[in-house]
Amino acid sequence: MFFVPSKKSVNERAPLRRSLIASTVAAMIDEVGVENVTMRSVAARLGVSAMALYHHVEDKNELLRMVGDDLLGQIALPDPDSRDPRELFIEIVAAAMDALRSVPGLSAVVLTSRLLPNARNILLYCIHLFERAGLEPDAAREAYAGLHQLVLGRLLVEESPHFQLSPAPHLDDEIRDYLKALRSSASFESALSALLDHYLPPSRHRRPR
């Protein structure tokens, strides 16, 4: 009697690559939504055990960070000397927010202290861009921290159901008017402009390199 090995799927025979894991999770998010993606369901889609998946990623949040980082990796960071720093910041912020908006729910885990390579590259690029505009390193980090918080706050307001306007009349019209302003893109654009005006006044020139 000969022992016949059981057939294995392609994913079981091949080592799990992070790119394969990320693309699988992205496809599942499109199909079932972020909230319904679990470590077990991803492992099943990959044809491996949940334990095997845990050898490559720590938890669901890391799965989502991988997807978000792939999206951020599609942003081409421009030459810092190609244009005015203010224009570059506005372009990068818009591109990063559009990337994260494409999969609601990612910003809360992608823009955290546990940055993957592409998110880290954007962070360092922006800090160095503030430095090239004339800020000292501490001030450049402070400036980017403000920008970081502004972007996180805007994405939270857009994605969270708790900030949606209710169709029912609000008990307090002043609060309702405020919520309209909060959800308006104009309020974010004004805040971004004010932050850049503070750290990049017209008289500030880039340091020669």
CSV table of C-alpha atoms in Angstrom, one decimal:
chain,number,residue,atom,x,y,z
A,1,MET,CA,0.0,0.0,0.0
A,2,PHE,CA,1.4,3.4,-1.0
A,3,PHE,CA,0.8,6.6,1.0
A,4,VAL,CA,-0.8,9.2,-1.3
A,5,PRO,CA,-0.3,12.7,0.0
A,6,SER,CA,-3.4,14.9,0.3
A,7,LYS,CA,-3.7,17.6,-2.3
A,8,LYS,CA,-3.0,21.1,-1.1
A,9,SER,CA,-4.1,24.4,-2.4
A,10,VAL,CA,-1.7,26.6,-4.2
A,11,ASN,CA,-1.8,29.0,-1.3
A,12,GLU,CA,-0.9,26.2,1.2
A,13,ARG,CA,2.0,25.0,-0.9
A,14,ALA,CA,3.4,28.5,-1.6
A,15,PRO,CA,4.8,30.6,1.3
A,16,LEU,CA,2.5,33.4,2.3
A,17,ARG,CA,3.7,36.7,1.0
A,18,ARG,CA,2.6,40.0,2.6
A,19,SER,CA,1.6,41.2,-0.9
A,20,LEU,CA,-0.7,38.2,-1.3
A,21,ILE,CA,-2.2,38.7,2.1
A,22,ALA,CA,-2.8,42.4,1.5
A,23,SER,CA,-4.5,41.9,-1.9
A,24,THR,CA,-6.7,39.1,-0.5
A,25,VAL,CA,-7.8,41.4,2.4
A,26,ALA,CA,-8.5,44.3,0.0
A,27,ALA,CA,-10.7,42.0,-2.1
A,28,MET,CA,-12.6,40.8,0.9
A,29,ILE,CA,-13.1,44.3,2.1
A,30,ASP,CA,-14.7,45.1,-1.2
A,31,GLU,CA,-17.0,42.1,-0.9
A,32,VAL,CA,-18.0,42.1,2.8
A,33,GLY,CA,-16.8,45.3,4.3
A,34,VAL,CA,-14.1,46.1,6.9
A,35,GLU,CA,-16.2,45.1,9.9
A,36,ASN,CA,-16.7,41.5,8.5
A,37,VAL,CA,-13.1,40.7,7.8
A,38,THR,CA,-11.6,38.5,10.4
A,39,MET,CA,-8.3,36.6,10.8
A,40,ARG,CA,-10.2,33.3,10.4
A,41,SER,CA,-12.0,34.4,7.2
A,42,VAL,CA,-8.8,35.7,5.7
A,43,ALA,CA,-7.0,32.5,6.5
A,44,ALA,CA,-9.8,30.5,5.0
A,45,ARG,CA,-9.7,32.6,1.8
A,46,LEU,CA,-5.9,32.0,1.6
A,47,GLY,CA,-6.4,28.3,2.2
A,48,VAL,CA,-4.3,28.2,5.4
A,49,SER,CA,-5.0,27.8,9.1
A,50,ALA,CA,-5.5,30.9,11.2
A,51,MET,CA,-2.4,29.9,13.2
A,52,ALA,CA,-0.4,30.0,9.9
A,53,LEU,CA,-1.7,33.5,9.2
A,54,TYR,CA,-0.7,34.6,12.8
A,55,HIS,CA,2.9,33.7,11.9
A,56,HIS,CA,2.8,36.6,9.3
A,57,VAL,CA,0.6,39.2,10.9
A,58,GLU,CA,-0.3,40.1,14.5
A,59,ASP,CA,-4.0,40.8,14.2
A,60,LYS,CA,-6.8,42.2,12.1
A,61,ASN,CA,-5.5,45.8,12.6
A,62,GLU,CA,-2.2,44.8,10.9
A,63,LEU,CA,-4.1,43.3,8.0
A,64,LEU,CA,-5.9,46.6,7.6
A,65,ARG,CA,-2.6,48.5,7.9
A,66,MET,CA,-1.2,46.4,5.1
A,67,VAL,CA,-4.1,47.3,2.8
A,68,GLY,CA,-3.9,51.0,3.7
A,69,ASP,CA,-0.1,51.0,3.3
A,70,ASP,CA,-0.4,49.5,-0.2
A,71,LEU,CA,-2.8,52.3,-1.1
A,72,LEU,CA,-0.5,55.0,0.3
A,73,GLY,CA,2.3,53.4,-1.7
A,74,GLN,CA,0.6,54.3,-4.9
A,75,ILE,CA,1.2,58.0,-4.1
A,76,ALA,CA,4.1,59.4,-6.0
A,77,LEU,CA,5.9,61.8,-3.7
A,78,PRO,CA,7.1,64.8,-5.9
A,79,ASP,CA,10.5,66.3,-5.9
A,80,PRO,CA,10.6,68.6,-2.9
A,81,ASP,CA,12.3,71.3,-5.0
A,82,SER,CA,9.8,71.0,-7.8
A,83,ARG,CA,7.2,73.5,-6.4
A,84,ASP,CA,6.3,75.7,-3.5
A,85,PRO,CA,6.1,73.7,-0.3
A,86,ARG,CA,2.6,74.8,0.4
A,87,GLU,CA,1.4,73.4,-3.0
A,88,LEU,CA,3.2,70.2,-2.3
A,89,PHE,CA,1.6,69.8,1.1
A,90,ILE,CA,-1.9,70.4,-0.3
A,91,GLU,CA,-1.3,67.8,-3.1
A,92,ILE,CA,0.0,65.2,-0.7
A,93,VAL,CA,-2.7,65.6,1.8
A,94,ALA,CA,-5.4,65.4,-0.9
A,95,ALA,CA,-3.8,62.2,-2.4
A,96,ALA,CA,-3.4,60.5,1.0
A,97,MET,CA,-7.0,61.3,2.1
A,98,ASP,CA,-8.4,60.1,-1.3
A,99,ALA,CA,-6.4,56.9,-0.9
A,100,LEU,CA,-7.7,56.2,2.6
A,101,ARG,CA,-11.3,57.2,1.7
A,102,SER,CA,-11.3,54.5,-0.9
A,103,VAL,CA,-11.6,51.9,1.9
A,104,PRO,CA,-13.6,53.5,4.8
A,105,GLY,CA,-12.3,52.5,8.2
A,106,LEU,CA,-8.6,52.3,7.4
A,107,SER,CA,-7.5,55.7,8.7
A,108,ALA,CA,-8.0,54.7,12.3
A,109,VAL,CA,-5.4,51.9,12.1
A,110,VAL,CA,-3.1,53.2,9.2
A,111,LEU,CA,-2.3,56.6,10.6
A,112,THR,CA,-1.1,55.4,14.0
A,113,SER,CA,2.2,55.0,15.8
A,114,ARG,CA,2.7,51.6,14.2
A,115,LEU,CA,3.5,52.9,10.7
A,116,LEU,CA,4.3,50.6,7.8
A,117,PRO,CA,6.9,51.6,5.2
A,118,ASN,CA,4.8,53.7,2.9
A,119,ALA,CA,3.0,55.6,5.7
A,120,ARG,CA,6.4,56.2,7.3
A,121,ASN,CA,7.8,57.5,4.0
A,122,ILE,CA,5.0,60.1,3.7
A,123,LEU,CA,5.5,61.2,7.3
A,124,LEU,CA,9.3,61.7,6.9
A,125,TYR,CA,8.8,63.3,3.6
A,126,CYS,CA,6.5,65.9,5.1
A,127,ILE,CA,8.7,66.6,8.1
A,128,HIS,CA,11.7,67.1,5.9
A,129,LEU,CA,9.6,69.3,3.6
A,130,PHE,CA,8.8,71.5,6.6
A,131,GLU,CA,12.5,71.6,7.4
A,132,ARG,CA,13.4,72.6,3.8
A,133,ALA,CA,10.9,75.4,4.2
A,134,GLY,CA,13.0,76.8,7.0
A,135,LEU,CA,11.7,75.1,10.2
A,136,GLU,CA,13.9,73.7,12.8
A,137,PRO,CA,13.5,69.9,13.4
A,138,ASP,CA,11.4,70.3,16.5
A,139,ALA,CA,9.1,72.8,14.8
A,140,ALA,CA,8.9,70.7,11.7
A,141,ARG,CA,7.7,67.7,13.8
A,142,GLU,CA,5.2,69.9,15.6
A,143,ALA,CA,3.9,71.2,12.3
A,144,TYR,CA,3.4,67.7,10.9
A,145,ALA,CA,1.8,66.6,14.1
A,146,GLY,CA,-0.8,69.3,13.6
A,147,LEU,CA,-1.3,68.3,10.0
A,148,HIS,CA,-1.6,64.6,11.1
A,149,GLN,CA,-4.3,65.4,13.6
A,150,LEU,CA,-6.2,67.6,11.2
A,151,VAL,CA,-6.3,64.8,8.6
A,152,LEU,CA,-7.3,62.1,11.2
A,153,GLY,CA,-10.1,64.3,12.5
A,154,ARG,CA,-11.5,65.0,9.0
A,155,LEU,CA,-11.5,61.4,8.1
A,156,LEU,CA,-13.2,60.5,11.4
A,157,VAL,CA,-15.9,63.1,10.8
A,158,GLU,CA,-16.5,61.8,7.2
A,159,GLU,CA,-16.5,58.1,8.2
A,160,SER,CA,-18.2,57.9,11.6
A,161,PRO,CA,-22.0,57.6,11.6
A,162,HIS,CA,-22.0,59.6,14.8
A,163,PHE,CA,-21.3,62.8,12.8
A,164,GLN,CA,-24.1,62.2,10.3
A,165,LEU,CA,-26.8,64.8,10.2
A,166,SER,CA,-30.2,63.4,11.4
A,167,PRO,CA,-33.1,64.0,9.1
A,168,ALA,CA,-35.3,64.7,12.1
A,169,PRO,CA,-35.4,68.3,13.4
A,170,HIS,CA,-32.6,68.9,15.9
A,171,LEU,CA,-33.5,70.2,19.4
A,172,ASP,CA,-30.8,72.8,19.1
A,173,ASP,CA,-30.6,74.6,15.8
A,174,GLU,CA,-27.3,76.1,16.7
A,175,ILE,CA,-25.8,72.6,17.1
A,176,ARG,CA,-27.3,71.5,13.9
A,177,ASP,CA,-25.7,74.5,12.1
A,178,TYR,CA,-22.4,73.6,13.7
A,179,LEU,CA,-22.6,70.0,12.5
A,180,LYS,CA,-23.2,71.2,9.0
A,181,ALA,CA,-20.1,73.3,9.2
A,182,LEU,CA,-18.2,70.4,10.7
A,183,ARG,CA,-19.1,68.1,7.8
A,184,SER,CA,-18.3,70.8,5.2
A,185,SER,CA,-15.1,70.3,3.3
A,186,ALA,CA,-14.7,74.1,3.4
A,187,SER,CA,-14.0,74.0,7.2
A,188,PHE,CA,-11.2,71.5,6.7
A,189,GLU,CA,-9.7,73.4,3.8
A,190,SER,CA,-9.8,76.6,5.9
A,191,ALA,CA,-8.1,74.8,8.8
A,192,LEU,CA,-5.4,73.3,6.6
A,193,SER,CA,-4.8,76.8,5.0
A,194,ALA,CA,-4.5,78.3,8.5
A,195,LEU,CA,-2.0,75.7,9.6
A,196,LEU,CA,0.1,76.1,6.5
A,197,ASP,CA,-0.1,79.9,6.9
A,198,HIS,CA,1.2,79.6,10.4
A,199,TYR,CA,4.2,77.4,9.6
A,200,LEU,CA,4.9,78.5,6.1
A,201,PRO,CA,4.4,82.3,5.9
A,202,PRO,CA,5.1,83.9,2.5
A,203,SER,CA,8.3,85.4,3.8
A,204,ARG,CA,9.7,82.0,4.7
A,205,HIS,CA,12.1,80.6,2.1
A,206,ARG,CA,13.5,77.1,1.8
A,207,ARG,CA,16.9,76.5,3.1
A,208,PRO,CA,19.5,76.0,0.4
A,209,ARG,CA,20.8,72.4,0.3
